[in-house]
Coordinates of C-alpha atoms in Angstrom, one line a residue:
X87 CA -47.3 46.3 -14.5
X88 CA -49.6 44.2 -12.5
X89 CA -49.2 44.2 -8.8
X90 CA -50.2 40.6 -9.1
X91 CA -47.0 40.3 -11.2
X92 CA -45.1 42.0 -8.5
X93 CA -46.2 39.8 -5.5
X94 CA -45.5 37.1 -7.3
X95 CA -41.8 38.3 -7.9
X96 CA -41.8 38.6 -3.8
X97 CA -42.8 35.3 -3.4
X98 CA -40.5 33.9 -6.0
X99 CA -37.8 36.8 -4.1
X100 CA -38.6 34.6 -0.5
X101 CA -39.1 31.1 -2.2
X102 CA -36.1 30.4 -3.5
X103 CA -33.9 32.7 -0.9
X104 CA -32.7 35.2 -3.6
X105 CA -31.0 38.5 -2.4
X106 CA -32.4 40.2 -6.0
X107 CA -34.5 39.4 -8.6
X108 CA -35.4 42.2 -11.8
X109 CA -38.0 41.6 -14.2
X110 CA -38.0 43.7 -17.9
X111 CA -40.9 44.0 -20.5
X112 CA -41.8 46.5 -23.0
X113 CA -40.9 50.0 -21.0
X114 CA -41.7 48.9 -17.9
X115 CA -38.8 47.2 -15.6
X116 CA -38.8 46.3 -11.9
X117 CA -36.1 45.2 -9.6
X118 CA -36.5 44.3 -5.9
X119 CA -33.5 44.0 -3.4
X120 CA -34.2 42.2 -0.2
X121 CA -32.3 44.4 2.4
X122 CA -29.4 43.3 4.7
X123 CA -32.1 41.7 7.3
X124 CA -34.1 40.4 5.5
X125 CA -36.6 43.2 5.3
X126 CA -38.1 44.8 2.5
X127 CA -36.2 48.2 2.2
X128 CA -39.6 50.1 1.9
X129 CA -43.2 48.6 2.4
X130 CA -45.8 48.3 0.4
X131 CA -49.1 50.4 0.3
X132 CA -51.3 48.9 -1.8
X133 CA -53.6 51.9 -1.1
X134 CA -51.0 54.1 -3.1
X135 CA -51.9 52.6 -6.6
X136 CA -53.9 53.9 -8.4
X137 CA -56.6 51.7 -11.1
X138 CA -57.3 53.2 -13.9
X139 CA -60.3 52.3 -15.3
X140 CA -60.8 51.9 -18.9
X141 CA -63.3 55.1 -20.5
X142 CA -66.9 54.4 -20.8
X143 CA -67.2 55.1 -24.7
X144 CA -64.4 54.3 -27.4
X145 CA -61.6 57.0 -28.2
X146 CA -59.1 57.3 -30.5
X147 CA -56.2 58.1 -28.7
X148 CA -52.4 59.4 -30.6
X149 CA -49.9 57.2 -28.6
X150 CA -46.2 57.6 -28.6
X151 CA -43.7 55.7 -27.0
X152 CA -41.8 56.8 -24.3
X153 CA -38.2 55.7 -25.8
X154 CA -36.5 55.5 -28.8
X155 CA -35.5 52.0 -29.4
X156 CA -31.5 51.0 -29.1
X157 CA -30.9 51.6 -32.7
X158 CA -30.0 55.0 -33.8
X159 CA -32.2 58.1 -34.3
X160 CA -32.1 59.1 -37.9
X161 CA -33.8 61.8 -39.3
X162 CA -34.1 63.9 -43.0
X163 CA -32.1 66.9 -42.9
X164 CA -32.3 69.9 -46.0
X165 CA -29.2 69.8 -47.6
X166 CA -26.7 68.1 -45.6
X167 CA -28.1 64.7 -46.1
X168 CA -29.5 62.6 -43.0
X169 CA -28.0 62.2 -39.2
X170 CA -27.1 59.5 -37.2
X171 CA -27.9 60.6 -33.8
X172 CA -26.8 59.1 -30.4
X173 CA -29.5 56.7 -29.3
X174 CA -28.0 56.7 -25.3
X175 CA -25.5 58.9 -23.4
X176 CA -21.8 56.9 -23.4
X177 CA -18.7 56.8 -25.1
X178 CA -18.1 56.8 -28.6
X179 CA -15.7 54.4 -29.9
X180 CA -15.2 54.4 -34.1
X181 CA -13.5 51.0 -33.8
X182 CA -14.5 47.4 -32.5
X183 CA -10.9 47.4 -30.4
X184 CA -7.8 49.9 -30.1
X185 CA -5.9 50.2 -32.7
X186 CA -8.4 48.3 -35.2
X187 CA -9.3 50.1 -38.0
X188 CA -12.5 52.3 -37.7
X189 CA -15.7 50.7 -39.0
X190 CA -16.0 53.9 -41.3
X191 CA -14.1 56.5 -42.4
X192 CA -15.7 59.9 -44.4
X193 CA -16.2 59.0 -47.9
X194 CA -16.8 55.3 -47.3
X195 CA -20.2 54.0 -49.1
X196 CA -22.5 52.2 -46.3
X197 CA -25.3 50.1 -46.4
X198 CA -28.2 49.8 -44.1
X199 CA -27.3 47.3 -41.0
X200 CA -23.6 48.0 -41.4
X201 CA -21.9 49.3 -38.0
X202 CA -21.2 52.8 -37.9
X203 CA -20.0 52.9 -34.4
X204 CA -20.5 51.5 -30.6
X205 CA -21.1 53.5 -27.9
X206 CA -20.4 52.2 -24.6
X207 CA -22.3 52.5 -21.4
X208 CA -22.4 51.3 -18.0
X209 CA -19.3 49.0 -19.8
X210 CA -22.5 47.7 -22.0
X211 CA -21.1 48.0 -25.6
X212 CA -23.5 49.1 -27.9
X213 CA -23.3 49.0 -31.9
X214 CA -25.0 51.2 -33.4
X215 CA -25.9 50.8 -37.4
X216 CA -26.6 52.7 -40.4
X217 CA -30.7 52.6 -41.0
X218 CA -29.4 54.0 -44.1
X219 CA -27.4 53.3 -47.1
X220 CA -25.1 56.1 -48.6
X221 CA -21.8 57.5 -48.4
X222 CA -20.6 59.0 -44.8
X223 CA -20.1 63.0 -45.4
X224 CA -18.9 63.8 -41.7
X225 CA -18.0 62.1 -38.5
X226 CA -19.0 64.6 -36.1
X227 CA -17.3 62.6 -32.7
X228 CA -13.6 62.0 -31.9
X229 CA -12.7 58.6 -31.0
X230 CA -13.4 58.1 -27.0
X231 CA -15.1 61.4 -26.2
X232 CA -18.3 61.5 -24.0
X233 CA -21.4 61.5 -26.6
X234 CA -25.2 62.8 -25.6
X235 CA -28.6 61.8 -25.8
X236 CA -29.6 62.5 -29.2
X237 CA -26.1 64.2 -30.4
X238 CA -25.3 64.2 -33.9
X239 CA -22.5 61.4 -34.4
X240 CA -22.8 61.3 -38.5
X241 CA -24.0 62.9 -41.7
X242 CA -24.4 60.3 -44.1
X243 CA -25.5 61.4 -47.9
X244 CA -28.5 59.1 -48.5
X245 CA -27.9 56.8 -51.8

C-alpha cells in the first residue's frame, strides 16, 4: 500500500472527526484508531519504509499468493476421492440453523456450488461449497466442534 493512500486515510480519519476508519484491497488491509486524546497511538516514521525499486533488466518471477481464497481448499487424493478442506479456523456447523436438516449427509450426490457446510468465525458465518460434483463418502467433523486451518472436513468421490 501506498503511504500516499495512508495519509490520505489520516486526513479523511481528522476531516470528518471519525474515531476509526479501515481500508481492504487485494491482501493488503489497514485500519487506524485515533486514540482516547486524540493522538495517534503510535507515530509515524516515514524513514522506516522501505522503496523498493523495480530491477534494472526484466525477470520472470514464480508468484504465489499469500492466501487461499474464502472458498474451500480442494485437492486430488489417490484412492479416497478428493477433500474439502477448512478454508479458515472456526466452527463447523453441518446445518444453516439448529435443528435444520444438514445440507449433506454421506451418500448424498452434490454438485459444484452447492453448500457443504458454514464455518463460523469471529460470529462471521461462512458457507463453504463443493468446487466439485460427486457423491459425499465421509464427513470427517461433528456438528459444532472447533475445525483448523486446512483440516479435512469431507471426502467427496468425484463424478
Amino acid at each position: 500500500m501506498k503511504t500516499s493512500k495512508i495519509f490520505e486515510m489520516i486526513k479523511i480519519l481528522e476531516t470528518y472527526d471519525l474515531d476509526e476508519i479501515e481500508y481492504s484491497k487485494w491482501n493488503s488491509k489497514i485500519r487506524l484508531v485515533k486514540g482516547k486524546s486524540g493522538h495517534p497511538l503510535q507515530e509515524f516514521n516515514p524513514s522506516t519504509v522501505r522503496n523498493f525499486q523495480k530491477p534494472k533488466q526484466s525477470t520472470y518471477v514464480d508468484y504465489t499468493p499469500p492466501f487461499e481464497s474464502q472458498s474451500a481448499v480442494t485437492e486430488e487424493i489417490n484412492e479416497k476421492g478428493i477433500e474439502v478442506k477448512s478454508p479458515i479456523v472456526g466452527t463447523f456447523y453441518s446445518a444453516p440453523a439448529t435443528g435444520a436438516e444438514p445440507y449433506v449427509k454421506v451418500g448424498d450426490m452434490i454438485k459444484v456450488g452447492q453448500p457443504l457446510c458454514i464455518i463460523e468465525a469471529m460470529k462471521i458465518m461462512n458457507v463453504i461449497e463443493a468446487e466439485v460434483s460427486g457423491k459425499i463418502e465421509k464427513i470427517l467433523v461433528e456438528n459444532g466442534k472447533p475445525v483448523e486451518y486446512n483440516q479435512t472436513l469431507f471426502v467427496i468421490e468425484k463424478s
